[in-house]
Coordinates of C-alpha atoms in Angstrom, one line a residue:
M1 CA 12.0 22.4 -11.0
R2 CA 15.0 22.8 -8.7
L3 CA 17.3 21.7 -11.5
T4 CA 15.6 24.2 -13.9
H5 CA 16.0 27.1 -11.5
R6 CA 19.7 26.3 -10.9
F7 CA 20.5 26.3 -14.6
L8 CA 18.5 29.5 -15.2
C9 CA 20.3 31.2 -12.3
L10 CA 23.7 30.2 -13.7
A11 CA 22.7 31.5 -17.1
G12 CA 21.7 34.8 -15.6
L13 CA 25.0 35.2 -13.8
A14 CA 27.0 34.4 -17.0
G15 CA 25.0 37.1 -18.8
C16 CA 25.7 39.7 -16.2
A17 CA 29.4 39.0 -16.2
S18 CA 29.7 39.4 -20.0
S19 CA 28.1 42.9 -20.0
T20 CA 30.2 44.4 -17.1
V21 CA 32.4 47.4 -18.1
P22 CA 35.3 47.8 -15.6
V23 CA 36.5 51.3 -14.5
V24 CA 40.2 51.7 -14.0
T25 CA 42.3 54.7 -12.8
T26 CA 45.8 55.9 -13.8
S27 CA 48.2 58.3 -12.2
S28 CA 46.5 61.2 -13.9
S29 CA 43.8 63.2 -12.2
S30 CA 41.0 62.2 -14.6
P31 CA 39.6 58.7 -14.6
V32 CA 40.0 56.7 -17.8
V33 CA 37.3 54.4 -18.9
A34 CA 38.5 51.2 -20.5
V35 CA 36.1 50.0 -23.2
S36 CA 36.5 46.5 -24.5
S37 CA 34.7 44.9 -27.4
P38 CA 32.1 42.4 -26.2
G39 CA 32.9 38.8 -26.8
P40 CA 30.7 36.3 -28.5
V41 CA 27.5 35.6 -26.6
I42 CA 27.0 31.9 -25.9
A43 CA 23.4 31.0 -25.2
A44 CA 22.8 28.9 -22.1
P45 CA 21.3 25.4 -22.8
S46 CA 17.6 25.2 -22.2
A47 CA 16.4 23.4 -19.1
R48 CA 15.3 20.4 -21.2
V49 CA 18.7 20.1 -22.8
A50 CA 20.4 20.5 -19.4
L51 CA 18.2 17.8 -18.0
R52 CA 19.2 15.4 -20.8
Q53 CA 22.8 16.2 -20.3
Y54 CA 22.5 15.6 -16.6
V55 CA 20.8 12.2 -16.9
D56 CA 23.3 11.2 -19.6
S57 CA 26.1 12.0 -17.2
L58 CA 24.7 9.7 -14.6
I59 CA 24.2 6.8 -17.0
E60 CA 27.3 7.1 -19.2
V61 CA 29.9 6.3 -16.6
P62 CA 32.4 3.4 -16.8
E63 CA 30.7 1.5 -13.9
F64 CA 27.5 1.1 -16.0
R65 CA 29.1 0.2 -19.3
S66 CA 27.6 -3.4 -19.2
A67 CA 24.2 -2.2 -17.9
N68 CA 21.0 -1.5 -19.8
W69 CA 18.9 1.5 -18.9
G70 CA 15.3 2.3 -19.6
V71 CA 14.3 5.9 -18.7
L72 CA 11.2 7.9 -19.5
I73 CA 10.7 11.3 -17.9
V74 CA 7.4 13.1 -18.7
D75 CA 6.1 16.5 -17.6
P76 CA 3.1 15.6 -15.3
V77 CA 1.2 18.7 -16.3
R78 CA 1.8 19.1 -20.0
G79 CA 2.5 15.5 -20.8
D80 CA 5.7 16.4 -22.8
T81 CA 8.5 13.9 -22.9
L82 CA 11.5 15.5 -21.3
Y83 CA 13.9 12.5 -21.6
S84 CA 13.7 9.1 -23.2
R85 CA 16.1 6.2 -23.5
N86 CA 15.0 2.7 -24.4
A87 CA 11.6 3.7 -23.2
D88 CA 9.9 1.1 -25.5
K89 CA 12.0 -1.8 -24.3
L90 CA 10.8 -4.4 -21.8
F91 CA 12.6 -4.4 -18.4
M92 CA 12.0 -6.5 -15.4
P93 CA 10.2 -4.3 -12.8
A94 CA 12.4 -3.6 -9.8
S95 CA 11.7 -2.6 -6.2
N96 CA 12.0 1.1 -7.1
M97 CA 8.7 0.8 -9.0
K98 CA 7.0 1.4 -5.7
L99 CA 8.2 5.0 -5.9
L100 CA 6.0 5.6 -9.0
T101 CA 3.1 3.6 -7.5
G102 CA 3.3 5.6 -4.3
G103 CA 3.7 8.9 -6.0
T104 CA 0.7 8.2 -8.3
A105 CA -1.4 7.1 -5.4
L106 CA -0.6 10.3 -3.5
A107 CA -1.3 12.5 -6.5
Q108 CA -4.6 10.8 -7.4
L109 CA -6.0 9.8 -3.9
G110 CA -4.4 12.4 -1.7
P111 CA -2.6 11.8 1.7
D112 CA -5.8 11.5 3.6
Y113 CA -7.3 8.7 1.6
R114 CA -8.3 5.6 3.6
W115 CA -9.1 2.1 2.2
S116 CA -12.3 0.5 3.4
T117 CA -13.6 -3.0 3.6
T118 CA -17.4 -3.2 3.8
V119 CA -19.5 -6.1 5.2
L120 CA -22.9 -6.5 3.6
A121 CA -25.8 -8.7 4.7
R122 CA -27.8 -10.3 1.9
G123 CA -31.0 -11.3 3.6
P124 CA -33.1 -10.6 6.7
V125 CA -31.8 -10.8 10.2
R126 CA -34.0 -12.4 12.9
D127 CA -33.0 -13.2 16.4
G128 CA -29.4 -12.7 15.6
T129 CA -29.4 -15.0 12.6
L130 CA -28.7 -13.8 9.0
A131 CA -30.9 -15.8 6.6
G132 CA -28.6 -15.3 3.6
D133 CA -25.0 -14.6 2.6
L134 CA -22.5 -12.3 4.2
V135 CA -20.7 -10.3 1.5
L136 CA -17.2 -8.7 1.9
R137 CA -16.5 -5.8 -0.5
G138 CA -12.9 -4.9 -0.5
T139 CA -10.8 -2.1 -2.1
G140 CA -7.4 -3.6 -1.8
D141 CA -6.6 -2.5 1.7
P142 CA -2.8 -3.2 2.2
S143 CA -3.0 -2.7 6.0
V144 CA -4.6 -6.1 6.6
S145 CA -1.2 -7.4 7.2
A146 CA 1.1 -8.8 9.9
H147 CA 3.6 -6.1 9.1
M148 CA 1.0 -3.5 10.1
H149 CA -0.1 -5.6 13.1
P150 CA 3.0 -7.5 14.3
T151 CA 1.3 -8.9 17.4
D152 CA -1.8 -10.2 15.6
G153 CA -1.9 -10.3 11.9
L154 CA -5.6 -11.2 12.0
A155 CA -6.6 -8.2 14.1
P156 CA -8.3 -6.4 11.1
L157 CA -10.4 -9.5 10.4
R158 CA -11.3 -9.8 14.1
A159 CA -12.4 -6.1 14.0
L160 CA -14.7 -6.9 11.0
A161 CA -16.2 -9.9 12.9
D162 CA -16.7 -7.7 15.9
S163 CA -18.5 -5.2 13.7
V164 CA -20.9 -7.9 12.4
R165 CA -21.6 -8.9 16.0
A166 CA -22.2 -5.3 17.0
H167 CA -24.9 -5.1 14.3
G168 CA -26.8 -8.0 15.9
I169 CA -25.6 -10.9 13.7
T170 CA -24.3 -13.9 15.7
R171 CA -25.1 -16.7 13.2
I172 CA -25.1 -17.0 9.4
R173 CA -27.3 -19.3 7.4
G174 CA -25.6 -18.8 4.2
R175 CA -22.1 -18.3 2.7
L176 CA -19.3 -15.9 3.2
V177 CA -18.7 -14.5 -0.3
A178 CA -16.6 -11.8 -1.9
A179 CA -18.2 -9.0 -3.9
P180 CA -17.0 -8.4 -7.5
S181 CA -13.6 -6.9 -7.5
P182 CA -13.1 -3.3 -8.5
F183 CA -9.8 -4.3 -10.2
V184 CA -10.8 -5.3 -13.7
D185 CA -7.2 -5.8 -15.0
A186 CA -5.1 -8.9 -14.7
P187 CA -3.9 -9.5 -11.1
L188 CA -0.3 -9.9 -12.2
G189 CA 1.7 -7.1 -13.6
Y190 CA 2.7 -6.8 -17.3
G191 CA 6.2 -8.1 -17.8
W192 CA 6.5 -10.0 -14.5
S193 CA 8.8 -13.0 -14.6
W194 CA 7.0 -16.3 -14.4
D195 CA 9.8 -17.8 -12.2
D196 CA 9.3 -15.1 -9.6
L197 CA 5.6 -15.9 -9.1
D198 CA 6.2 -18.2 -6.1
D199 CA 8.1 -15.4 -4.2
A200 CA 6.3 -13.3 -1.7
Y201 CA 7.0 -10.0 -3.5
S202 CA 5.1 -11.3 -6.6
A203 CA 1.7 -11.5 -5.1
G204 CA -1.1 -10.5 -7.4
V205 CA -3.5 -7.5 -6.8
D206 CA -6.7 -8.4 -5.1
A207 CA -9.6 -6.5 -3.6
L208 CA -9.5 -8.5 -0.4
Y209 CA -5.8 -8.2 0.1
F210 CA -4.7 -10.3 3.0
N211 CA -1.2 -10.1 4.5
E212 CA 0.2 -8.5 1.4
G213 CA -0.8 -11.6 -0.6
F214 CA 1.6 -14.1 1.0
S215 CA 1.7 -16.5 4.0
E216 CA 4.6 -18.0 5.9
V217 CA 4.8 -21.8 5.9
V218 CA 6.0 -23.3 9.2
V219 CA 7.5 -26.9 9.0
R220 CA 8.3 -29.0 12.0
G221 CA 9.8 -32.5 12.0
G222 CA 7.8 -35.6 13.2
A223 CA 8.5 -37.8 16.2
R224 CA 10.6 -40.3 14.2
A225 CA 12.5 -40.6 11.0
G226 CA 10.2 -41.4 8.2
D227 CA 7.2 -39.7 9.7
A228 CA 5.4 -36.9 7.8
A229 CA 6.5 -33.5 9.0
R230 CA 4.0 -31.1 10.5
T231 CA 3.1 -28.0 8.4
A232 CA 1.1 -24.9 9.1
T233 CA 0.7 -21.4 7.8
R234 CA 0.7 -18.0 9.5
P235 CA -0.8 -15.6 10.2
A236 CA -3.8 -17.7 9.3
S237 CA -3.1 -21.2 10.6
S238 CA -5.1 -23.1 7.9
Y239 CA -4.9 -20.8 4.8
P240 CA -3.9 -21.4 2.1
A241 CA -4.3 -25.2 1.9
L242 CA -1.0 -27.1 2.0
I243 CA -0.1 -30.3 0.2
N244 CA 2.5 -31.7 2.6
R245 CA 5.2 -33.9 1.1
V246 CA 7.9 -33.3 3.7
R247 CA 9.5 -36.3 5.5
T248 CA 11.4 -36.4 8.8
V249 CA 15.0 -37.6 8.7
E250 CA 17.5 -38.7 11.4
R251 CA 19.1 -35.9 13.3
A252 CA 22.9 -35.6 12.8
R253 CA 24.9 -37.3 15.6
A254 CA 27.8 -35.6 17.4
G255 CA 30.9 -35.9 15.3
A256 CA 28.9 -36.8 12.1
S257 CA 30.6 -36.3 8.8
T258 CA 29.9 -33.2 6.7
A259 CA 27.7 -35.2 4.3
D260 CA 25.6 -36.6 7.2
S261 CA 25.3 -33.1 8.8
D262 CA 24.2 -31.6 5.5
A263 CA 21.6 -34.4 5.0
A264 CA 20.1 -33.6 8.4
R265 CA 19.7 -29.9 7.6
P266 CA 16.2 -28.8 6.5
H267 CA 15.8 -28.9 2.7
I268 CA 12.3 -27.4 2.1
T269 CA 10.8 -26.3 -1.2
V270 CA 7.5 -24.4 -1.3
G271 CA 5.6 -23.6 -4.5
Q272 CA 2.2 -23.3 -6.0
D273 CA 0.8 -26.6 -7.4
S274 CA -0.7 -25.6 -10.8
S275 CA -2.5 -29.0 -11.0
R276 CA -4.2 -28.8 -7.7
S277 CA -5.7 -26.1 -5.5
G278 CA -3.0 -25.6 -2.9
V279 CA 0.6 -25.0 -2.0
L280 CA 3.0 -27.9 -2.5
V281 CA 5.6 -28.3 0.3
T282 CA 8.3 -30.9 -0.3
G283 CA 11.7 -31.8 1.2
T284 CA 13.2 -33.2 4.4
I285 CA 13.6 -32.0 8.0
A286 CA 15.2 -33.5 11.1

């Protein structure tokens, strides 16, 4: 809207300037009015045309001559397309997609919305024992994360456990299960690159979102060369399950060659094992 107002204001000023009739005086005692024939009236471009010209001016610069742009600007109230360029082409989603996601969430949910994770007891409770399953019903809460709780990434889960205890449940004769997810679509976004799926930023959507969908893998060398390395995850120390294929190698000695020093550096690869339920960790570490 700010852009629209600016162009409308400029158009108004231009219109006022073309209709002004100047008054001049001469050496005679009576004023003489100079009348000039009006020039051709040039209509100011509409706000929509001005927007298109403005976006084009940003894109069509020499620095971007080798770039591909996909742009779609839609009026959020009327649904009219204000600008379109390669809007039907497939592009890899970039980090700035979070601007659209965040804006949509604010518009639909409002700034005061809070995610909730509910714990349900499926069965009677007698003497502190639940004779049945404990069910977790999530809504995709993104705050269950070490980024939100740097000193203890498991703090939100501990709060849930404390809530269960506060309701008189100290023992469960059943399972800990997840309620059906409210997210019915595919957990991975349309158009995501398959070779990015092992990266932390490619975690799929989940109702019980833990630590933004990723874990850190910690690898430490064994006592001697040839020993299996020690692996763990955080913030949860045993989740997800790891398939450890990392071996310990000799440390580089003082004055070692570049090749020996390079061989002693950690060379670790972490990826999802599609044939097994777990994360495959391979490589060497001193």
